[in-house]
Short mmCIF file of C-alpha atoms and ligand atoms in Angstrom, two decimals:
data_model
loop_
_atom_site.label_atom_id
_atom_site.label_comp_id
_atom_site.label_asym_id
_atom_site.label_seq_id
_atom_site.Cartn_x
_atom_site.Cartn_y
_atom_site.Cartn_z
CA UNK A 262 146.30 95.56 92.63
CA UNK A 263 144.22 98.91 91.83
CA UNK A 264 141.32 98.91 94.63
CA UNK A 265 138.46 100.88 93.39
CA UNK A 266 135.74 102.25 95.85
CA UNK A 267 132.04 103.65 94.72
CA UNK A 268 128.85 104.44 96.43
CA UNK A 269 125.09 104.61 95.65
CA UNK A 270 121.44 103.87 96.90
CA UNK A 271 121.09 101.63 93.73
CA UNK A 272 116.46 101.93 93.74
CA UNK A 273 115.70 100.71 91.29
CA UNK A 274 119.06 99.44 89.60
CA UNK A 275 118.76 100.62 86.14
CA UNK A 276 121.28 100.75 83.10
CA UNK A 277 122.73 103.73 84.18
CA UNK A 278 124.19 102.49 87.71
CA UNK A 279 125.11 98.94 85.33
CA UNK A 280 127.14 101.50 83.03
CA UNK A 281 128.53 103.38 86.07
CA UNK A 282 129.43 99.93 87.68
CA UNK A 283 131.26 98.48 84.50
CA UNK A 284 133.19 101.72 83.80
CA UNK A 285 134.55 101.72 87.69
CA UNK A 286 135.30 98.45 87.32
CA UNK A 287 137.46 99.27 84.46
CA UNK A 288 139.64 101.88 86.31
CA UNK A 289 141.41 98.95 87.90
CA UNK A 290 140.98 95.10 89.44
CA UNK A 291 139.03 95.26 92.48
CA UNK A 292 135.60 96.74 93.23
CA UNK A 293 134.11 97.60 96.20
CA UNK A 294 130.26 98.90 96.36
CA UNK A 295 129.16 101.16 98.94
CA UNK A 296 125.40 100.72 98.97
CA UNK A 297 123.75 103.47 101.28
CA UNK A 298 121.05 102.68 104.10
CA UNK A 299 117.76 103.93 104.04
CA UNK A 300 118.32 106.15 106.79
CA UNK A 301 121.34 107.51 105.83
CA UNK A 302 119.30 108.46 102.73
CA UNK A 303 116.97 109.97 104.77
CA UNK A 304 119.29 112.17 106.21
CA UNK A 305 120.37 113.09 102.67
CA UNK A 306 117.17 114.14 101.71
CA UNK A 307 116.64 111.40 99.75
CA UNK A 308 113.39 109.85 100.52
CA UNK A 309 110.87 107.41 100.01
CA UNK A 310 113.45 104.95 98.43
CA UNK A 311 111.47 102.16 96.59
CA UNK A 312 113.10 99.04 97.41
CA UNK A 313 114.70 97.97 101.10
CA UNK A 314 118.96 97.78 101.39
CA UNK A 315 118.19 93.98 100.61
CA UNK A 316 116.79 94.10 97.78
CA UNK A 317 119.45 97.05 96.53
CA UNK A 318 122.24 95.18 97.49
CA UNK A 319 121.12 91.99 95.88
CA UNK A 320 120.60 94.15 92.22
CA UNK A 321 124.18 95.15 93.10
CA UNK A 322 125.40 91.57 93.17
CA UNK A 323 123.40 90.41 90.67
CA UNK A 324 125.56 92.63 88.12
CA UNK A 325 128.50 90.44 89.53
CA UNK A 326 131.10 93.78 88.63
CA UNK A 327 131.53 94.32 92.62
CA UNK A 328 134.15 92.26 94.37
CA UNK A 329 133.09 93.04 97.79
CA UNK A 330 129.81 94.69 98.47
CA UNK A 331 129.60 97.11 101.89
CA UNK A 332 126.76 99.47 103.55
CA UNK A 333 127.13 102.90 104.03
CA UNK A 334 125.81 104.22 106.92
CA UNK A 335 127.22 106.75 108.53
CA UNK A 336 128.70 110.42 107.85
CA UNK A 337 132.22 110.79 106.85
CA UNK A 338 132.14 106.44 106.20
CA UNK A 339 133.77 107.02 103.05
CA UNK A 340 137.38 108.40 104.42
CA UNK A 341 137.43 105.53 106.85
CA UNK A 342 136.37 103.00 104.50
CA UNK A 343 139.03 104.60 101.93
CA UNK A 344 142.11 103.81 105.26
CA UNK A 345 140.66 100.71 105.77
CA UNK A 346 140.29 99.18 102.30
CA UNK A 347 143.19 100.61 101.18
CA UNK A 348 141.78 102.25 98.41
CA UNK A 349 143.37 103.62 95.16
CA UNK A 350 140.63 105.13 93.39
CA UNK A 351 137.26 106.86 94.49
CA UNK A 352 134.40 107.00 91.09
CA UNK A 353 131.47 108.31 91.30
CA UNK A 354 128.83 109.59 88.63
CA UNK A 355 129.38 113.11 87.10
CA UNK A 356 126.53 114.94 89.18
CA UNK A 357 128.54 114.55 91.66
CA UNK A 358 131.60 116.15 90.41
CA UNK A 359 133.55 118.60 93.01
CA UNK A 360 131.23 117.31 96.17
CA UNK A 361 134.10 114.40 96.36
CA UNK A 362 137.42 116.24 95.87
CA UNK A 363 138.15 116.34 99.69
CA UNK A 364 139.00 112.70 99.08
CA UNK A 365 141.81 113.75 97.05
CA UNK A 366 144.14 113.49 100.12
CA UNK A 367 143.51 109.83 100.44
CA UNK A 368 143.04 108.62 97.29
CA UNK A 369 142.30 109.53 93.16
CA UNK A 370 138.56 110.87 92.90
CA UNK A 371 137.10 110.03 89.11
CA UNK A 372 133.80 111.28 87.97
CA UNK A 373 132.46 109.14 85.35
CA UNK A 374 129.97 111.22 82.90
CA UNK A 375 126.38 110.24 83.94
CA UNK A 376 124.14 108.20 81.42
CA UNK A 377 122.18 110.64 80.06
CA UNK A 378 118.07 110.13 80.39
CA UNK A 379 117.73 107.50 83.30
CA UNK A 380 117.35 108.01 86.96
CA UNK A 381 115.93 105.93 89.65
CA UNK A 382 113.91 109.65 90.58
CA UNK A 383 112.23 109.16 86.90
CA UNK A 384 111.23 105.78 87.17
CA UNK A 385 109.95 106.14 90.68
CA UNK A 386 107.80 109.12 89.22
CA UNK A 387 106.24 107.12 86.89
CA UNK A 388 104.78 105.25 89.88
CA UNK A 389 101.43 107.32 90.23
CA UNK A 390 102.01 109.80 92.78
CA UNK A 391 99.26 110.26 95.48
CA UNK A 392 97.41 113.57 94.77
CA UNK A 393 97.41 114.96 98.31
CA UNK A 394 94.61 118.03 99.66
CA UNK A 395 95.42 119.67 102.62
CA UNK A 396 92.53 120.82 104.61
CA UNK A 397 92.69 123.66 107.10
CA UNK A 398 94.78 127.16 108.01
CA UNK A 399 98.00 127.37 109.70
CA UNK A 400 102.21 127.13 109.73
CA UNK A 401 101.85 123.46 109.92
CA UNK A 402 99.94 123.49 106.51
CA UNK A 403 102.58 125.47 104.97
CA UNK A 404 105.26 122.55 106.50
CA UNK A 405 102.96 119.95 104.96
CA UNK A 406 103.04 121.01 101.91
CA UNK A 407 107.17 122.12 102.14
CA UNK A 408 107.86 118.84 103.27
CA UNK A 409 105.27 116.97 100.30
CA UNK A 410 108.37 118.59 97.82
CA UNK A 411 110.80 115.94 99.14
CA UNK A 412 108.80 112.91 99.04
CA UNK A 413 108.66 110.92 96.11
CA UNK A 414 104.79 109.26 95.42
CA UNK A 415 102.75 112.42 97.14
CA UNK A 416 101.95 115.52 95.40
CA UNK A 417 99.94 117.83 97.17
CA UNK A 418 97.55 119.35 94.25
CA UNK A 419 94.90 121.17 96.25
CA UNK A 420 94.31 123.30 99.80
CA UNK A 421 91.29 124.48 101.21
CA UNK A 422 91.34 127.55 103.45
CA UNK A 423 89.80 130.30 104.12
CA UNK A 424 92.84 132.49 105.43
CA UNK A 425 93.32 135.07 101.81
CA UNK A 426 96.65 135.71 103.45
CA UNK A 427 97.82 131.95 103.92
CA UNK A 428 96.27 131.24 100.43
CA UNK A 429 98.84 133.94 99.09
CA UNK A 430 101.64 131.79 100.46
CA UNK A 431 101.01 129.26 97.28
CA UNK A 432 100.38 132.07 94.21
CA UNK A 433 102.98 130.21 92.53
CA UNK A 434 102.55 127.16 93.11
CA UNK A 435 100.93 124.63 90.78
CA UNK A 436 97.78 123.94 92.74
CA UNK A 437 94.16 125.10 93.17
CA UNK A 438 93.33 126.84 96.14
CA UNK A 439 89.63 126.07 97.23
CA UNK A 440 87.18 127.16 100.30
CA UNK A 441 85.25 124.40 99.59
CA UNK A 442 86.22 120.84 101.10
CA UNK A 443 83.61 119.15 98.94
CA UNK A 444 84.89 120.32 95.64
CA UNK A 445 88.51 119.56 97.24
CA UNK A 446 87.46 115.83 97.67
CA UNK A 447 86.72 116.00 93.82
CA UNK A 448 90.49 116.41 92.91
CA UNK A 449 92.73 114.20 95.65
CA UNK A 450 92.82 110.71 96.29
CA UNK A 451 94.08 111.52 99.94
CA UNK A 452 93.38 114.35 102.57
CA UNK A 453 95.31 115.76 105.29
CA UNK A 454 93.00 117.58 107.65
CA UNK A 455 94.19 120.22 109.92
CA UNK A 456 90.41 121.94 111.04
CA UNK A 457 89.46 122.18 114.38
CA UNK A 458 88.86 118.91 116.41
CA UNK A 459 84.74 119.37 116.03
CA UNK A 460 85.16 118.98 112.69
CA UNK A 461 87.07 115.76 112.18
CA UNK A 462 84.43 113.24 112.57
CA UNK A 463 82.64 114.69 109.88
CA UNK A 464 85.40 115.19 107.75
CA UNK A 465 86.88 112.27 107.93
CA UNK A 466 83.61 110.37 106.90
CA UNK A 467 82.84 112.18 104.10
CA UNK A 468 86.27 111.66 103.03
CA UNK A 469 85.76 107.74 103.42
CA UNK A 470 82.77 107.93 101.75
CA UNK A 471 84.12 109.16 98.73
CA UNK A 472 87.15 106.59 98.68
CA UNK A 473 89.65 108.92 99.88
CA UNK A 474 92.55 108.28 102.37
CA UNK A 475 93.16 110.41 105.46
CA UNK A 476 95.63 111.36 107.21
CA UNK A 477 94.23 113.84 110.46
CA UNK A 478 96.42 115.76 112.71
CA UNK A 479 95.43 113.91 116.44
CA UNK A 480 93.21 113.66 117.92
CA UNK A 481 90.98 111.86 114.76
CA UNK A 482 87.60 112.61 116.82
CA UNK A 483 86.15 113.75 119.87
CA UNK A 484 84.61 110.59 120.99
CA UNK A 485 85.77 107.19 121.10
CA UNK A 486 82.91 105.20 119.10
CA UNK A 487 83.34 108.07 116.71
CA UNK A 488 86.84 106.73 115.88
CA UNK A 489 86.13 103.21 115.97
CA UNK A 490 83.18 104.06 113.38
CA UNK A 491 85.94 105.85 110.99
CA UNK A 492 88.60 103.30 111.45
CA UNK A 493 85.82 100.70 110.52
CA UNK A 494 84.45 102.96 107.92
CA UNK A 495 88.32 103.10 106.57
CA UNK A 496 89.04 99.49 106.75
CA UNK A 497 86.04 98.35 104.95
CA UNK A 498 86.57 100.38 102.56
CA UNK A 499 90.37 99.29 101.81
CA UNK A 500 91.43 103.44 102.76
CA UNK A 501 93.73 104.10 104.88
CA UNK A 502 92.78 106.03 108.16
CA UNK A 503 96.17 107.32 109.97
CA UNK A 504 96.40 109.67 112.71
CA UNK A 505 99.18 112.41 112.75
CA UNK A 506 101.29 112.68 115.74
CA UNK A 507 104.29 114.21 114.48
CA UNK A 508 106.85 112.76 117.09
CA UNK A 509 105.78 109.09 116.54
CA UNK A 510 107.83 109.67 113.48
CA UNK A 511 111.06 110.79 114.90
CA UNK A 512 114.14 108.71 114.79
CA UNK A 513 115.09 109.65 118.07
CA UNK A 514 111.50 109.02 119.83
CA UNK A 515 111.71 105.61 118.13
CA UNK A 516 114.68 104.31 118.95
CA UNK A 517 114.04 105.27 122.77
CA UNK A 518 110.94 103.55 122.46
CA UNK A 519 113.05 100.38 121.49
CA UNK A 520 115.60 100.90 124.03
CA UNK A 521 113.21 100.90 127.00
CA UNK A 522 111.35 98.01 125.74
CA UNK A 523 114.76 96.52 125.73
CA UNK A 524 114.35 96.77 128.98
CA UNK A 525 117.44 99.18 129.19
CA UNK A 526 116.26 101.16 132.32
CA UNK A 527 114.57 98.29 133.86
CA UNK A 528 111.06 97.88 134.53
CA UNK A 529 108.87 101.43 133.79
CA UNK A 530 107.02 103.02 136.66
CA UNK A 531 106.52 106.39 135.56
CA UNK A 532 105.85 108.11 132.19
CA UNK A 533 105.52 111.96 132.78
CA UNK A 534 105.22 114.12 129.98
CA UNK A 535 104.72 117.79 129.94
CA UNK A 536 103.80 119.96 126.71
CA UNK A 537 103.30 123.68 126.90
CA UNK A 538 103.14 126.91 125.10
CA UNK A 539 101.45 130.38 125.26
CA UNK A 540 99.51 131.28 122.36
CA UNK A 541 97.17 133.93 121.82
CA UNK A 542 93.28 132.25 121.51
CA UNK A 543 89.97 132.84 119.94
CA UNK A 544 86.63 131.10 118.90
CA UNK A 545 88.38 129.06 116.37
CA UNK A 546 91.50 128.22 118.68
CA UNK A 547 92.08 124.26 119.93
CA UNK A 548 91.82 123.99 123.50
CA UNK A 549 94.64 122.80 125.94
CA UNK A 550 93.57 119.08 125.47
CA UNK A 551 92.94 118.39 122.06
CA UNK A 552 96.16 120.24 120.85
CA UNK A 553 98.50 118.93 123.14
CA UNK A 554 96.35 115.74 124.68
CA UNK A 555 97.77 113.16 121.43
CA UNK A 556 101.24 114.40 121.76
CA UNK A 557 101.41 114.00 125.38
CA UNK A 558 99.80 110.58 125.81
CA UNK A 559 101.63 108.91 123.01
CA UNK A 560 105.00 108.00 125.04
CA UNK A 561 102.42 106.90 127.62
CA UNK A 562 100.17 104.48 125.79
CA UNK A 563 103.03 103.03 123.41
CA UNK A 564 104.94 102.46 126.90
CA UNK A 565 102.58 101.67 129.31
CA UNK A 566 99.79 100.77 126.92
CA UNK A 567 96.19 101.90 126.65
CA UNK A 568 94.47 99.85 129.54
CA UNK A 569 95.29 101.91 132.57
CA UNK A 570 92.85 101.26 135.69
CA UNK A 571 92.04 104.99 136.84
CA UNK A 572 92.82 108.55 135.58
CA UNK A 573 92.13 112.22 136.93
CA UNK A 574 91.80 115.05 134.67
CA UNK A 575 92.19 118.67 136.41
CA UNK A 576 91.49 121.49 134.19
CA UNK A 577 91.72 125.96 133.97
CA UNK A 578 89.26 126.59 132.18
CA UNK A 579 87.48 129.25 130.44
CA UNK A 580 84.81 131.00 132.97
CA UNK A 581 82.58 131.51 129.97
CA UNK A 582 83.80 128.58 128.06
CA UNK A 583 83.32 125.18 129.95
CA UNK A 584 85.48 123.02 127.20
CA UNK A 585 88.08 125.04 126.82
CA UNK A 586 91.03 124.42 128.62
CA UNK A 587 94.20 126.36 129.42
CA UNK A 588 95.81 123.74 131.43
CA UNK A 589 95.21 120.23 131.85
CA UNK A 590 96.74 117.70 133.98
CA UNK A 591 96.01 114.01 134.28
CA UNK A 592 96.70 111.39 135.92
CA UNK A 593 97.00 107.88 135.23
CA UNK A 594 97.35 104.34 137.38
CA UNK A 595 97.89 101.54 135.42
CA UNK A 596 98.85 98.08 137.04
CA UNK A 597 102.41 98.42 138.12
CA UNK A 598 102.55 101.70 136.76
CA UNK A 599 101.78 105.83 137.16
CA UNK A 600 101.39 108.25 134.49
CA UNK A 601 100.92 111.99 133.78
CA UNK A 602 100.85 114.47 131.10
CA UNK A 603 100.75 118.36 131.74
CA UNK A 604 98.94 120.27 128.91
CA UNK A 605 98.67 123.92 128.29
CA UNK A 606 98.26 126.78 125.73
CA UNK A 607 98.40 129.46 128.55
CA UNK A 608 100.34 128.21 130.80
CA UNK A 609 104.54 127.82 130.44
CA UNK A 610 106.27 124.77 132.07
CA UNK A 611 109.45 122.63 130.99
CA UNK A 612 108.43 120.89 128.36
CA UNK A 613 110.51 117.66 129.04
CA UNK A 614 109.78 113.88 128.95
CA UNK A 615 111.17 111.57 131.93
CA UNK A 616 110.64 107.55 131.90
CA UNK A 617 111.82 106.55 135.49
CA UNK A 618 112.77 102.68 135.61
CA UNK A 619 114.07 100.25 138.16
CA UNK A 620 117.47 100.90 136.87
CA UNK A 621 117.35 104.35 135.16
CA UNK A 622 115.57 106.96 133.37
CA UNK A 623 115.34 107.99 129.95
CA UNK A 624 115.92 111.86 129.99
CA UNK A 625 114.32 113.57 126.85
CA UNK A 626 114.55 118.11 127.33
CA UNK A 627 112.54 120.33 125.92
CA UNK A 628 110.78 120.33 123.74
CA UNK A 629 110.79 116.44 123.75
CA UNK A 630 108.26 116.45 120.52
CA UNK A 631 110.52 117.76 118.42
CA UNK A 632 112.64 114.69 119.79
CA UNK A 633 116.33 114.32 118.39
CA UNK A 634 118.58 114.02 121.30
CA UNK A 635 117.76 112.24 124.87
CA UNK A 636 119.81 110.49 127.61
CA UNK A 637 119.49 107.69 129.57
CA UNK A 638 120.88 108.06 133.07
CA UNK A 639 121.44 105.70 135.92
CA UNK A 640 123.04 105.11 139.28
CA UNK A 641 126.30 105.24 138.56
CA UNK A 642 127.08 108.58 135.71
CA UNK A 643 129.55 106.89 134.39
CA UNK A 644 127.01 104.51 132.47
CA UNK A 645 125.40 107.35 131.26
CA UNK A 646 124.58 107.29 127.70
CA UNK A 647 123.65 110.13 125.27
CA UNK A 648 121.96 109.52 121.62
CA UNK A 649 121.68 111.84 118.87
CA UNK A 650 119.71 111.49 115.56
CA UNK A 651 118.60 114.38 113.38
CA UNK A 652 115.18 115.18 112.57
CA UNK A 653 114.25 115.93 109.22
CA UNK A 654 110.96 118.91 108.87
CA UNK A 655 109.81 117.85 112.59
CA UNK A 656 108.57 114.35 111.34
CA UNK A 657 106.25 115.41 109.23
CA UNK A 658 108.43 114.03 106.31
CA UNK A 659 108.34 110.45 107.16
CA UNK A 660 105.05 110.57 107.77
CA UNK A 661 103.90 111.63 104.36
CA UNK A 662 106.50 108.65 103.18
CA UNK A 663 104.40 106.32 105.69
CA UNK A 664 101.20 107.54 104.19
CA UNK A 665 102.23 107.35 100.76
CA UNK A 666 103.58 103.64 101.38
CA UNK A 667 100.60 102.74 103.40
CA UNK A 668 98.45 103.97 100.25
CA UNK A 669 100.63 102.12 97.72
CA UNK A 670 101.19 98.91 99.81
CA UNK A 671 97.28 99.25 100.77
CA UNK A 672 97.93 98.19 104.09
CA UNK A 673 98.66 100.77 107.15
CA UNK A 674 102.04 101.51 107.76
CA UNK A 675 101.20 103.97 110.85
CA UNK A 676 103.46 104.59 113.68
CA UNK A 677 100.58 105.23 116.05
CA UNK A 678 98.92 101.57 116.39
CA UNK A 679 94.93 102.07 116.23
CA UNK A 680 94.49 101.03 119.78
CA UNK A 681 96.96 104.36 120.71
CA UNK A 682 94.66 106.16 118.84
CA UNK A 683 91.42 104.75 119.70
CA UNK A 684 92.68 105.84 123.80
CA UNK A 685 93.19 109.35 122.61
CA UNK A 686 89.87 109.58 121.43
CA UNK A 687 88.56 108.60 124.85
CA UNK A 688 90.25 110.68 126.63
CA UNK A 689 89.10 113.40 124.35
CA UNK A 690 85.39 112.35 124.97
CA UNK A 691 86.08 112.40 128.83
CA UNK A 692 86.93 115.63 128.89
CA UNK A 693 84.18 116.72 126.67
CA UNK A 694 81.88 114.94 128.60
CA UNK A 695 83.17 117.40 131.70
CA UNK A 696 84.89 114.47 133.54
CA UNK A 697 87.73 117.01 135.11
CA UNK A 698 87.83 118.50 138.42
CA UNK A 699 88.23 122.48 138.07
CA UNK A 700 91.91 123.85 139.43
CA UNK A 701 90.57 126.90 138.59
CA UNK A 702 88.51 128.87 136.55
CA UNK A 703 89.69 131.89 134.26
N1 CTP B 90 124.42 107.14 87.72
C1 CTP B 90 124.85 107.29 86.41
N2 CTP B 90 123.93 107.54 85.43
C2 CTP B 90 122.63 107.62 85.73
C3 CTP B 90 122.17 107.46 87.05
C4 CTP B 90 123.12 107.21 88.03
O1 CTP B 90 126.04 107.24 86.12
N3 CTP B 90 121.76 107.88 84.76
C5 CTP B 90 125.41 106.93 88.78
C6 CTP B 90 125.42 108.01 89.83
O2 CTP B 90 126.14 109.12 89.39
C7 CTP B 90 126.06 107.31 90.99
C8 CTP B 90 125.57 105.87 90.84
O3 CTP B 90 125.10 105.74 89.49
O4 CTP B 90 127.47 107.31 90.85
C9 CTP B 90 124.47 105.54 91.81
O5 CTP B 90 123.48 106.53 91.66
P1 CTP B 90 122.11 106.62 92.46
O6 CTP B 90 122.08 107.92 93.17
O7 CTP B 90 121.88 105.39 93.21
O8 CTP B 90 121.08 106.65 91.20
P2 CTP B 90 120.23 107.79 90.56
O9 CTP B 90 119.49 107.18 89.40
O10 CTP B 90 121.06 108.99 90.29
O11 CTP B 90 119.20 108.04 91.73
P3 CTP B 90 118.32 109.33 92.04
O12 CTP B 90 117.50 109.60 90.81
O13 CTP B 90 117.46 108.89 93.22
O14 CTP B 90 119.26 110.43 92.39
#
């Protein structure tokens, strides 16, 4: 018996993976279908897939050509799966050709020519992409819009800055470049705002008014009725409101989030996150608290939750400047549990996150926001456990792909739950209100 292996995500399932199923079929009497995971498409670069594994491995079956039907998930699956089935043949379609020939030492490697003029990438285009405007100066902007490239259903079509030298970073690119963020709201059905913190509130609502979606980098605004006001605004309005905290879209940070409410190092006591850097500042620069504040408390509020019982905030600040922080520590008490975060933009500490539990701690080094490796340690080393996943553009990738689905599913698909965000904002109002005792002042 000739085994035949083949593998493929399958969105979609059109006649040109039917054609490519019936012609490996025909190479000899026993099929086997690899169909690949979502997140091993991620890590492929292939994102934004339409429909879940499900739903791709049931189009599969339905052709009934595949004799046995498996999941790829892993790096390197298809040389073990190749041993273990005992494989004879390895097809694949023809835009693949010469990726596979390393296989040639275990088994034959066919390319089938590709049906011309059909590709699950063209028929997910035709679903109408999201015309994004991004709002604001800076690197991350330039990510944004990077990262936009590689996911299917977002296009960003507009920016509005007023930096002539960021604006020359997109001469070629096929977009208008605007100063104006009212005659941007005339071309996109969706914003990303990046301005400074003050603005947000306003932003955000004129955005809403207009029917547009947002997505704002954290915190959303500066006072907590503010927020619940746009989120209301948003929700009455069937538009999606989502706040953008990069590392709530990590692999890694989620699945630690999942392992410790497994209850894998016991009961939590202590959250303590730390997030520093030393940046040059002006007039227009976010203080301490607002850029570092939503990155910091997210491991705390989506561990701990958002209804702690007392909180300190000690500031450096500005002599001449009363809201603007350098450094910023607080600390929380919740019920059967402490807290802290340690914020700074002039002033350089390890920038690590530690969850101490009754029976371990979940270990994540710096810089744990760009999260894609942590431990969990215990007692006894030898239980010791390390996990790695890779992180694609910082997070900001799935995000856009949880924006864009949100927008297309009209219902929000955020990783930060509104309650998360709604705490943020009070924090932010705290500290604006000048509820911080003074370490120092600079
Ligand atoms: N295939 C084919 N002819 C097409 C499209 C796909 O022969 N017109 C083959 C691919 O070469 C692969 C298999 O079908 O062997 C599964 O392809 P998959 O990547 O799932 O489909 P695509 O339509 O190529 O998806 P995408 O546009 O997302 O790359």
């Amino acid at each position: 018996m000739i085994k035949v292996i083949t593998y493929g995500t399958y969105d979609l399932f059109h006649y040109g993976h039917q054609r490519l199923l019936e012609r490996a079929k025909n190479l000899g009497d026993y099929l086997i279908v690899g169909v690949t995971t979502d997140d091993f498409d991620k890590k492929r670069g292939k994102i934004n897939v339409k429909q879940s594994l499900m739903e791709r491995i049931e189009s599969v079956r339905a052709t009934g050509l595949a004799d046995e039907i498996i999941v790829e998930e892993y790096e390197g699956q298809k040389i073990d799966d190749i041993k273990r089935y005992g494989v004879d043949i390895f097809a694949i379609g023809s835009d693949w050709v010469g990726e596979f020939d390393y296989l040639k030492e275990f088994c034959d490697v066919v390319y089938l020519p590709r049906t011309e003029g059909i590709s699950s990438s063209d028929i997910r285009s035709e679903y109408r992409s999201v015309n994004l405007g991004l709002v604001g100066n800076g690197n991350i902007i330039k990510k944004f819009f990077d990262e936009s490239k590689l996911v299917n259903g977002i296009t960003v079509n507009a920016i509005c800055t007023d930096n002539e030298k960021e604006k020359k970073c997109y001469e070629n690119e096929e977009l208008s470049l605007i100063d104006d963020y009212d005659e941007l709201l005339n071309l996109v059905d969706a914003v990303f705002i990046l301005s400074h913190p003050s603005k947000h509130y306003s932003q955000i609502k004129k955005a809403l008014n207009q029917g547009k979606h947002v997505l704002c980098e954290s915190p959303i605004a500066l006072a907590k009725n503010e927020y619940v006001e746009l989120e209301k605004l948003a929700s009455e309005n069937d538009l999606i409101l989502m706040d953008s905290i990069k590392t709530a879209y990590s692999t890694a940070f989620n699945r630690l989030l999942l392992l410790i409410k497994k209850g894998n190092i016991g009961d939590v006591y202590s959250v303590d996150a730390t997030c520093t850097s030393i940046r040059e500042y002006d007039d227009k620069s976010w203080n301490s608290i607002s850029s570092w504040g939503p990155t910091a408390l997210l491991p705390i509020f989506q561990i701990l939750g958002v209804d702690y019982k007392n909180k300190t905030i000690s500031s450096l600040i500005l002599e001449d400047k009363p809201n603007f922080d350098l450094f910023t520590k607080i600390d929380f008490q919740f019920e059967n549990a402490v807290a802290s975060i340690k914020v700074g933009n002039s002033v350089k500490s390890e920038g690590e996150l530690i969850i101490s539990g009754s029976e371990g701690y979940a270990y994540v080094p710096a810089p744990w926001w760009k999260t894609d490796y942590f431990e969990l340690r215990y007692e006894n080393q030898e239980d010791n456990k390390k996990y790695f996943y890779q992180l694609d553009g910082e997070g900001i990738r799935y995000e856009l792909v949880a924006f864009a689905k949100s927008i297309e599913l009209g219902k929000n698909n955020a990783y930060v739950e509104n309650q998360v965000s709604k705490a943020i904002c009070k924090i932010m109002e705290d500290f604006e209100n000048n509820e911080f005792d003074i370490i120092n002042k600079y």
